[in-house]
Short mmCIF file of C-alpha atoms in Angstrom, two decimals:
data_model
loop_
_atom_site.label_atom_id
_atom_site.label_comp_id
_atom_site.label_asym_id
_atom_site.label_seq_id
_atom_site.Cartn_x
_atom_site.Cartn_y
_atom_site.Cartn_z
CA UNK A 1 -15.61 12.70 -33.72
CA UNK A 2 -12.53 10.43 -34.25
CA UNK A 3 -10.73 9.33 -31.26
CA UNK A 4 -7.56 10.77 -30.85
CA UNK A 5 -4.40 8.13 -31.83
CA UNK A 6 -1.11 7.90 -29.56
CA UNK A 7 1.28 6.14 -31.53
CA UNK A 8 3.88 4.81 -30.21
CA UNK A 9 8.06 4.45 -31.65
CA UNK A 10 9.87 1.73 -33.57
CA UNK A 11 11.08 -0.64 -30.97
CA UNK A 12 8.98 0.72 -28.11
CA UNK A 13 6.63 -0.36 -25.76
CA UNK A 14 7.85 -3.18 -24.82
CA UNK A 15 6.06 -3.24 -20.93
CA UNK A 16 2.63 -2.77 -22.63
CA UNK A 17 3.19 -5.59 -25.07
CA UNK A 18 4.12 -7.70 -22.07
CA UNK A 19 0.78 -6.69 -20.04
CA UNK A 20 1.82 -3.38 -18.50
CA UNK A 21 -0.64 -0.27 -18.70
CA UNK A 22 1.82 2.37 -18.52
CA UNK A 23 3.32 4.02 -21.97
CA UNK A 24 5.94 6.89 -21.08
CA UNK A 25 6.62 10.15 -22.90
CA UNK A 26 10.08 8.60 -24.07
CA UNK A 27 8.32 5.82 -25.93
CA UNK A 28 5.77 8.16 -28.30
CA UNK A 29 6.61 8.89 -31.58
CA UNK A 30 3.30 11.52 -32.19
CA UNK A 31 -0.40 12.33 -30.90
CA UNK A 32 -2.50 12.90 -33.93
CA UNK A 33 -6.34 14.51 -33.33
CA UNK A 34 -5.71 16.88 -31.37
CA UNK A 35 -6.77 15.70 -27.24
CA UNK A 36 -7.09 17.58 -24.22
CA UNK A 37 -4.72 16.12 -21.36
CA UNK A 38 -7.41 13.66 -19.54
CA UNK A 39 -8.96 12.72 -22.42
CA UNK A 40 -8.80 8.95 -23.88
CA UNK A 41 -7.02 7.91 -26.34
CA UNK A 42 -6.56 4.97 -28.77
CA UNK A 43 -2.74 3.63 -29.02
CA UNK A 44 -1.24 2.09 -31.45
CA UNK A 45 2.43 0.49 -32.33
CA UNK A 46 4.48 1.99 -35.21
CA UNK A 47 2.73 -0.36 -37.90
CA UNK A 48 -0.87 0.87 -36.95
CA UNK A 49 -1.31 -2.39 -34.47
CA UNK A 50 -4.19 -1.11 -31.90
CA UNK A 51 -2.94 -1.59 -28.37
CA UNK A 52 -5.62 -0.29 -26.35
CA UNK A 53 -6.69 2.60 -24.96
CA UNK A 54 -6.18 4.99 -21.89
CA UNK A 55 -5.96 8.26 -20.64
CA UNK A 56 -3.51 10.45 -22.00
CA UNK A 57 -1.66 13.42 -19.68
CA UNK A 58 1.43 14.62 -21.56
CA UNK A 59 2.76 17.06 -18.41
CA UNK A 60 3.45 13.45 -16.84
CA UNK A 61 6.38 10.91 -17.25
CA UNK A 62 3.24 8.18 -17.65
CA UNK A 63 1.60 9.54 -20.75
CA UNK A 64 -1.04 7.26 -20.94
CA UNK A 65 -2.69 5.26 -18.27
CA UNK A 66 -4.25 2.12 -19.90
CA UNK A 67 -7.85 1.05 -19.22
CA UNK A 68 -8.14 -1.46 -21.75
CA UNK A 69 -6.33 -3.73 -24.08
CA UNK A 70 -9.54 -4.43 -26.66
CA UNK A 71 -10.04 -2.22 -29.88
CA UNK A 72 -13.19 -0.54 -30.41
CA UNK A 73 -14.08 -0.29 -26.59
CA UNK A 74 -15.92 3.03 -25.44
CA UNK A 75 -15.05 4.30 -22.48
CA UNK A 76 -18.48 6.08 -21.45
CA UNK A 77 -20.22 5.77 -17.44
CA UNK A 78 -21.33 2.39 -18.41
CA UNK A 79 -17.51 1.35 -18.79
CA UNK A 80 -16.93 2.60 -15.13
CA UNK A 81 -19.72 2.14 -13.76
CA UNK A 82 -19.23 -1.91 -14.72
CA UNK A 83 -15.17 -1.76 -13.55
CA UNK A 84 -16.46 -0.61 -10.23
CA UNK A 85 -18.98 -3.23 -9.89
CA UNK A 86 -16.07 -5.96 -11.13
CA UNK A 87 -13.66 -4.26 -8.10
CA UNK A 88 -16.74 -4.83 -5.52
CA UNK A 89 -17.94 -8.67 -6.64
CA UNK A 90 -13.44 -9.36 -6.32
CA UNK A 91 -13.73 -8.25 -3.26
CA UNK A 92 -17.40 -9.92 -1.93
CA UNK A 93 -15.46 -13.04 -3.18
CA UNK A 94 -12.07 -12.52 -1.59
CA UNK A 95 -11.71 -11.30 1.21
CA UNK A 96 -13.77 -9.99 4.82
CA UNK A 97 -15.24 -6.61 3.36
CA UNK A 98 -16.35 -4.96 6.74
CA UNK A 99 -12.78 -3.29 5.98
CA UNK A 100 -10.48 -3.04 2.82
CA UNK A 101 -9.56 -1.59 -0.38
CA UNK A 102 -12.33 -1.52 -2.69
CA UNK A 103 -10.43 -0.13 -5.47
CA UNK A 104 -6.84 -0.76 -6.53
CA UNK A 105 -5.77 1.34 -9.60
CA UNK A 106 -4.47 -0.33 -12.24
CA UNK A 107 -4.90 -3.62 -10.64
CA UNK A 108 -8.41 -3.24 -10.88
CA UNK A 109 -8.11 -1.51 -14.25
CA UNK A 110 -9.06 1.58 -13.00
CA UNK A 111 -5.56 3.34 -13.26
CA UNK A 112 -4.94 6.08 -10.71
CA UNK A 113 -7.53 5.68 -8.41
CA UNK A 114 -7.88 4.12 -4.72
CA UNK A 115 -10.95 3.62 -2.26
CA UNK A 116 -10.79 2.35 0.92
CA UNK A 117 -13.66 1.54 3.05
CA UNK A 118 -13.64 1.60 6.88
CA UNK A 119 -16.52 0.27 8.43
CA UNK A 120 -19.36 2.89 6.94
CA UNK A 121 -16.82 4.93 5.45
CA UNK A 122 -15.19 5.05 1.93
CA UNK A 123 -11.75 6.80 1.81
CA UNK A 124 -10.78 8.06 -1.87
CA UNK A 125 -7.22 9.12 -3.41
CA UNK A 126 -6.95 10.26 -6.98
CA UNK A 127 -3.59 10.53 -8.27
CA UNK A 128 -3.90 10.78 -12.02
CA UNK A 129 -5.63 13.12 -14.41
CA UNK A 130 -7.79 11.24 -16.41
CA UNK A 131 -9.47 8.80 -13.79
CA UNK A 132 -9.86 12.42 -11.47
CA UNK A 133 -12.43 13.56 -13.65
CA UNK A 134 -14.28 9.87 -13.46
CA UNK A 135 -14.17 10.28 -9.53
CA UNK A 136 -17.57 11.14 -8.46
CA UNK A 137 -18.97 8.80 -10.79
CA UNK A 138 -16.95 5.97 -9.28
CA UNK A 139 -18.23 7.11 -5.94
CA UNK A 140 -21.39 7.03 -6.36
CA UNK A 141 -21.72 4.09 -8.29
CA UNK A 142 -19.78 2.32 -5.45
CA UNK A 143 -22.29 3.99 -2.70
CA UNK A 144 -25.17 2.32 -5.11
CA UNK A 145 -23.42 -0.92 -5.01
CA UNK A 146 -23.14 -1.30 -1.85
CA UNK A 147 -26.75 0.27 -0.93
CA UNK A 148 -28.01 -2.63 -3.26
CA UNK A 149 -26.50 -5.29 -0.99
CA UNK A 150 -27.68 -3.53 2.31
CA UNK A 151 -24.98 -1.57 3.19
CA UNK A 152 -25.29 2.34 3.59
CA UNK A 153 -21.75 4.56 3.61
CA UNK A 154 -23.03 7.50 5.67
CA UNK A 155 -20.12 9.75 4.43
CA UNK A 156 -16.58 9.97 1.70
CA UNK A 157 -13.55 12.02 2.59
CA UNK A 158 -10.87 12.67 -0.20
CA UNK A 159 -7.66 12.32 0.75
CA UNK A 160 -5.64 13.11 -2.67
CA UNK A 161 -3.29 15.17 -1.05
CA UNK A 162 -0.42 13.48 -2.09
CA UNK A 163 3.01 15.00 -4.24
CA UNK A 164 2.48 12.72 -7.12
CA UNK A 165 -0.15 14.69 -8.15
CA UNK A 166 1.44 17.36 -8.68
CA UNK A 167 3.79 15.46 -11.29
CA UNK A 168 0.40 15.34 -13.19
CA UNK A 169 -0.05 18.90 -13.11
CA UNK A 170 -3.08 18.97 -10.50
CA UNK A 171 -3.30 20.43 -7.56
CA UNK A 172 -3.17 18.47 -4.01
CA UNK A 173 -6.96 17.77 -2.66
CA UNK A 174 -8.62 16.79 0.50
CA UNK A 175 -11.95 17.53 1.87
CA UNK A 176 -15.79 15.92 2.12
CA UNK A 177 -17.16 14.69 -1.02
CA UNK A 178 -20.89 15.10 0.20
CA UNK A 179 -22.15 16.08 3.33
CA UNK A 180 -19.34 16.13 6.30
CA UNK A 181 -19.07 13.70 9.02
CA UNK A 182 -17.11 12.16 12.07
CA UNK A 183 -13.62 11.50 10.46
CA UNK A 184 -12.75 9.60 13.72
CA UNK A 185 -13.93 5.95 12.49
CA UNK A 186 -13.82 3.10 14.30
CA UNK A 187 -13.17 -0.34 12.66
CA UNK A 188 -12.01 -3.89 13.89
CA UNK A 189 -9.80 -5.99 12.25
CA UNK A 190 -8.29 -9.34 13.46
CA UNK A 191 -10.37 -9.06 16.48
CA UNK A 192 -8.62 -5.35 17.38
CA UNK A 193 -10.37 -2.24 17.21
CA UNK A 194 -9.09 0.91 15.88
CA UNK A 195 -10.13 4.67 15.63
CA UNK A 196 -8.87 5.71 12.11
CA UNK A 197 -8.42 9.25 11.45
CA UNK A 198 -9.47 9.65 8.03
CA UNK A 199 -8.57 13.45 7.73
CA UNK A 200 -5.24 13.57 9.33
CA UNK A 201 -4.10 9.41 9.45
CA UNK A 202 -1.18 8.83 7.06
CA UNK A 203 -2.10 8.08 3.28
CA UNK A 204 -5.95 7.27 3.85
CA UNK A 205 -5.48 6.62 7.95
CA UNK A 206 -5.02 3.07 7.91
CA UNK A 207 -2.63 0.74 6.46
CA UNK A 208 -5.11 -2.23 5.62
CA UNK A 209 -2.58 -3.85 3.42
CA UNK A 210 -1.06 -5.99 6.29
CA UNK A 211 -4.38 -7.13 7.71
CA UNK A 212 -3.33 -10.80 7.16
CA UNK A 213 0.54 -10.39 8.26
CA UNK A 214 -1.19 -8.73 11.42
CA UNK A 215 -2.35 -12.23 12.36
CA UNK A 216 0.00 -14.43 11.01
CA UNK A 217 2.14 -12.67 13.49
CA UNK A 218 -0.50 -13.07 16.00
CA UNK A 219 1.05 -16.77 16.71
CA UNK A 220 4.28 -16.18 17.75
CA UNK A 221 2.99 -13.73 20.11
CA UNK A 222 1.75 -15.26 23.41
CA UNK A 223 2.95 -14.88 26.40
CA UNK A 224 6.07 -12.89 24.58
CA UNK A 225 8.29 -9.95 25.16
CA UNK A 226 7.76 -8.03 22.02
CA UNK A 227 8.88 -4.41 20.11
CA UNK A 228 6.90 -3.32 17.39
CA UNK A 229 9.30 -0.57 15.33
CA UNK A 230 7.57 1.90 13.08
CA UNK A 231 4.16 0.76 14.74
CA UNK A 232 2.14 3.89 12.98
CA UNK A 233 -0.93 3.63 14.88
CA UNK A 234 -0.23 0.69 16.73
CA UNK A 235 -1.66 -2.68 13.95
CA UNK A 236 1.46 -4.98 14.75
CA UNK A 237 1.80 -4.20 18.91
CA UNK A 238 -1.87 -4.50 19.13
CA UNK A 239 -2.16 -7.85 17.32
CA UNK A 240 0.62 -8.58 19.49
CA UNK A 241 -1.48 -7.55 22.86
CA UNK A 242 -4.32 -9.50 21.48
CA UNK A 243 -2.79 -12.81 21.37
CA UNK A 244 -1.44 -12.56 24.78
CA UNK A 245 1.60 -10.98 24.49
CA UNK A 246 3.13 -9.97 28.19
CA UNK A 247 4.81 -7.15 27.09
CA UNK A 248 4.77 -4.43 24.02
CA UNK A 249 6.50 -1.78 23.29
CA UNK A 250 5.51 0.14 19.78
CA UNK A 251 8.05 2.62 18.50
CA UNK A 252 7.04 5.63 15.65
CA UNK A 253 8.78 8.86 15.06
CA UNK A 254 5.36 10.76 15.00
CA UNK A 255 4.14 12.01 18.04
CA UNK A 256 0.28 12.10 16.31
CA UNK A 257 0.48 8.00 15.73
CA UNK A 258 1.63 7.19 18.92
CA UNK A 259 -0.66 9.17 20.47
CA UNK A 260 -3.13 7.30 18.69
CA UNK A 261 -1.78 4.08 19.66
CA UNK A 262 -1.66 4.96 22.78
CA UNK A 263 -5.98 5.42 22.62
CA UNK A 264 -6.39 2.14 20.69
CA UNK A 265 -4.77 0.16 23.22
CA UNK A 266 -6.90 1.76 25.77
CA UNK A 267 -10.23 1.00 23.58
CA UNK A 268 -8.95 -2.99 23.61
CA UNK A 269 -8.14 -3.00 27.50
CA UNK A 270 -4.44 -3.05 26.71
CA UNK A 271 -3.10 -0.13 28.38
CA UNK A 272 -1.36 -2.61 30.94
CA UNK A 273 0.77 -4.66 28.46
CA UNK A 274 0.93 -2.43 25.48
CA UNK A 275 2.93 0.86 25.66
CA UNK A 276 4.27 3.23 22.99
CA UNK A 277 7.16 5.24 22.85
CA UNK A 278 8.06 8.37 20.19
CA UNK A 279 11.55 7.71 19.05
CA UNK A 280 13.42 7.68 16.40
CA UNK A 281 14.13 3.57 15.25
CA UNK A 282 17.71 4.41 14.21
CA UNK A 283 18.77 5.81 17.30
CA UNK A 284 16.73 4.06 19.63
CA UNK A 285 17.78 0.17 18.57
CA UNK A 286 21.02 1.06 19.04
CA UNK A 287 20.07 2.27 22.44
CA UNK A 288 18.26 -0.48 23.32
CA UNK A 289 21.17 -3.35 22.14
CA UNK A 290 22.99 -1.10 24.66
CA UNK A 291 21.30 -1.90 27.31
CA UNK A 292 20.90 -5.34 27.06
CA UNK A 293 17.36 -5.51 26.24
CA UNK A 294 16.35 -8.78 24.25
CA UNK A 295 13.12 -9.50 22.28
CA UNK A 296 11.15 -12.59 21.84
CA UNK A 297 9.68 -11.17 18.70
CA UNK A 298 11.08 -8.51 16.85
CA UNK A 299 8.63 -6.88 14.04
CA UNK A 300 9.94 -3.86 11.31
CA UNK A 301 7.02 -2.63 9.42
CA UNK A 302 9.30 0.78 7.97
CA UNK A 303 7.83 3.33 5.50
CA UNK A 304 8.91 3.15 2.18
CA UNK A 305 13.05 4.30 2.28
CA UNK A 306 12.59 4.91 -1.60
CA UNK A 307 10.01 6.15 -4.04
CA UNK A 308 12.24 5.88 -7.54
CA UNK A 309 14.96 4.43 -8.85
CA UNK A 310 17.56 7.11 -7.80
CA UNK A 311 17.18 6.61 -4.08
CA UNK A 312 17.50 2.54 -4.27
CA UNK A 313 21.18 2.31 -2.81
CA UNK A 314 20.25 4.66 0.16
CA UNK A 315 17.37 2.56 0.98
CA UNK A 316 19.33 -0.53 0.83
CA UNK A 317 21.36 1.01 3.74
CA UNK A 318 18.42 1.52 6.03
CA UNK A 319 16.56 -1.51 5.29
CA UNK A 320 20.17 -3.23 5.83
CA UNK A 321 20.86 -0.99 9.22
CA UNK A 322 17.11 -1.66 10.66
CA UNK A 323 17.26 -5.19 10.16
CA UNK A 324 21.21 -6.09 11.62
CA UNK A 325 20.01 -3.94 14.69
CA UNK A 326 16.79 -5.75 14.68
CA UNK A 327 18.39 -8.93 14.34
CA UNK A 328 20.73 -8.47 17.21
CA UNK A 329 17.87 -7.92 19.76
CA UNK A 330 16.01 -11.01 18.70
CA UNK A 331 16.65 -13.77 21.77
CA UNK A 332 17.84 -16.86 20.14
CA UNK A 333 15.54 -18.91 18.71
CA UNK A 334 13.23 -16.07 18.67
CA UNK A 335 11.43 -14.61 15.58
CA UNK A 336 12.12 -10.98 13.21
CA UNK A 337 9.01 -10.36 11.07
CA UNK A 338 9.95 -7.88 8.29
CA UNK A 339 9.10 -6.02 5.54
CA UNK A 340 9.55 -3.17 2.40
CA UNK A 341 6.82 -1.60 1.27
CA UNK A 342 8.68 0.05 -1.53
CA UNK A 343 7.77 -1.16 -4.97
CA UNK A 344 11.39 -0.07 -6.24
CA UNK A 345 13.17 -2.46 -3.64
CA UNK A 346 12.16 -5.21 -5.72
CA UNK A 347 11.95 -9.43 -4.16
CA UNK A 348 15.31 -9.91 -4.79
CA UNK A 349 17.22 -7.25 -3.86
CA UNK A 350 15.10 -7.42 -0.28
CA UNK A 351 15.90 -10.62 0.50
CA UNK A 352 19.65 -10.07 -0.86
CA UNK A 353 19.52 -6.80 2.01
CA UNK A 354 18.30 -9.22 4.94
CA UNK A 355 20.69 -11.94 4.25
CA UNK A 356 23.64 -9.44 4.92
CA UNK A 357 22.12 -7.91 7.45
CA UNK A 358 22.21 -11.07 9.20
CA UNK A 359 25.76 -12.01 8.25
CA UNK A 360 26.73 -8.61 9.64
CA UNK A 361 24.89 -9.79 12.79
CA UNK A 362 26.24 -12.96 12.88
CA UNK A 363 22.61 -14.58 13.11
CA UNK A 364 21.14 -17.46 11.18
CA UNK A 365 17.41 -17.20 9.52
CA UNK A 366 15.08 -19.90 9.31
CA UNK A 367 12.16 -18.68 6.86
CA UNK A 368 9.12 -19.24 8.51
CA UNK A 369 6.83 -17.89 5.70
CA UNK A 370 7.19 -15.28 2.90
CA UNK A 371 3.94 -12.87 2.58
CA UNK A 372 2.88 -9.78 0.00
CA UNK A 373 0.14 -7.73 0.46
CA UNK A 374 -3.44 -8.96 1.26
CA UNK A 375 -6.14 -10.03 -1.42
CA UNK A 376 -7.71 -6.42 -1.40
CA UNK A 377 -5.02 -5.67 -2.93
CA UNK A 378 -4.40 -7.15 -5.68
CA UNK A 379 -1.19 -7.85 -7.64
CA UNK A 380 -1.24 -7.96 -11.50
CA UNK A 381 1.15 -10.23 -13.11
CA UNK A 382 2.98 -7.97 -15.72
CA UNK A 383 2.10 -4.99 -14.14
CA UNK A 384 4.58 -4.93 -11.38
CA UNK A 385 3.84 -1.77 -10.23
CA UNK A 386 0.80 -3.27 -8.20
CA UNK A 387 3.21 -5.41 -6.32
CA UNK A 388 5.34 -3.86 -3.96
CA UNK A 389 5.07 -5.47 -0.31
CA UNK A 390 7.59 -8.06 1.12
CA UNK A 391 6.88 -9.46 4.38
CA UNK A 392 9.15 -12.58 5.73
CA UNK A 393 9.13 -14.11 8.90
CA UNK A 394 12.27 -15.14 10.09
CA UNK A 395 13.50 -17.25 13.50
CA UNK A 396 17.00 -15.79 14.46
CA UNK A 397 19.43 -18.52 15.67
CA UNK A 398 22.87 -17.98 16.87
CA UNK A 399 25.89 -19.25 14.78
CA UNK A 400 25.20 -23.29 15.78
#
């Protein structure tokens, strides 16, 4: 049977034709042949030009999710099955495996789909329809992977639980895929160990994306008076205790991470110098410029403040408010390490946010190094939506 043809308006697609892998429902002039949604498709430009093909899902906004740019390619188990082993051998190369992302979506040409693995454990999210039904074959030819080079995963857990999915008309999913297991999973990373919660832990329990801004901020840590704001389960404070920091305070909203944090600075002996505290960051800076306290190191590792395009202006406040309150607890001379994790709060418009912050502030920055998001996590030039962390490190000076 012929494969069903997306083609795509006069004028449009101008992000694919650049490198993207997205084509949107405004940019289609017709679907000819017929296709379930999930199903691949070939697309073509207005003259007949073959672009590629992907996974079409017309109940979403992204209509087709590209998986390659090359005419004629099937896309059978033999197509996965050789992506995955691509995403592993990037990874062998790249970076310490023990613990990362194994899979990256569309940066690993596998749109729609992440794996994490922690320790023994692989973590999945699906968040497309077309790669969903690929899943278990992705798993398991990751599990056989990894088996061949003498390492065993004794369990998966799904966490595709997120709301995006239901944008692409599936339901929300999390559960064992296979036999259950321990979700409480300990790793160690940067010389800290961690329990990750891989059933409850926010997205898929651990954020390993700032593995190498963990110990780049290690340095500036010794001997220092530190606060860690939005510390999740603890990564930045604990770094912090690690290198010798005399004092720690971690600050998150939820009562479940700090709790957390709490037990991970027992299980690396820092109970004594590491301490956590449930708070609210917007009210409790504030609080704490109020009472005089004063930071040697000063570290903002915020959730994402926006997840589209409409929200962008609000999230410039916070990121703005954070950082001018941040700012004004740094000592002088002392450092701010912070960051977005928001795709939509693009390079520029981050750095614009900080540099007002700290004329509101009346602080000076000296850039001590600009950071993204680690290796296992790949960014794909022309397909920005793989890149979306900013992490500077500042030292604050007064007005000299």
């Amino acid at each position: 049977m012929d494969q069903a043809v997306v083609t795509l308006k006069k004028g449009e697609g101008r992000t694919l034709k650049a490198g993207g892998l997205w084509v949107y429902d405004n940019e289609i002039d017709s679907v000819a042949g017929n296709p379930r949604d999930g199903d691949v498709v070939e697309v073509r430009d207005f003259d007949g030009y073959c672009m590629g093909s992907g996974f079409l899902n017309r109940r979403s906004k992204i209509t087709v999710r590209m998986l390659s740019r090359k005419k004629g390619v099937v896309i059978d188990e033999t197509f996965i099955r050789r992506r995955v082993r691509d995403a592993w051998e990037y990874r062998r190369e790249t970076v310490d495996t023990s613990c990362c992302r194994v899979i990256f979506g569309e940066a690993d040409f596998l749109p729609g789909i992440v794996v994490d693995k922690f320790s023994d454990v692989l973590v999945v999210e699906s968040l497309a329809l077309g790669i969903d039904r690929w899943k278990l074959i992705i798993v398991e030819a990751l599990k056989e992977i990894l088996a061949g080079e003498g390492i065993l995963i004794r369990g998966v857990y799904e966490r595709s639980d997120a709301k995006v999915r239901l944008q692409e008309g599936m339901e929300r999913s999390k559960g064992f895929i296979g036999e259950p297991f321990d979700t409480k999973v300990e790793i160690r990373e940067n010389g800290v160990r961690y329990l990750v919660d891989v059933e409850d832990g926010q997205k898929t329990g651990f954020f390993l994306d700032q593995k190498n801004n963990r110990a780049a901020v290690q340095r500036l840590c010794k001997g220092k008076k530190v606060l860690d704001c939005f510390t999740h389960t603890g990564s930045f404070a604990l770094n912090a205790g690690i290198a010798g920091a005399r004092d720690v305070l971690g600050v998150d909203a939820s009562r479940l991470a700090v709790d957390q944090a709490t037990e991970n600075a027992a299980m690396n002996g820092l109970q004594d110098r590491v301490r956590f505290q449930c708070a609210d960051v917007f009210e409790l800076l504030p609080q704490l410029e109020a009472r005089g306290e004063i930071y040697d190191v000063v570290i903002l590792d915020p959730p994402a403040f926006t997840k589209s395009r409409n929200s962008v202006k609000n999230a410039v406040k916070g990121y703005r408010e954070i950082n001018l309150r941040g700012m004004k607890l740094v000592r002088d001379g002392g450092y701010l390490a912070t960051c977005s994790c928001s795709h939509f709060m693009d390079p520029e418009l981050f750095a614009r946010t900080i540099r007002e912050a700290a004329a509101g502030a009346h602080r000076r920055l000296r850039q001590v190094e600009f950071r993204t998001q680690g290796p296992d996590h790949p960014i794909l030039w022309a397909a920005d939506q793989s890149y979306y962390l900013k992490f500077y490190i500042f030292q604050v000076v007064e007005e000299r």
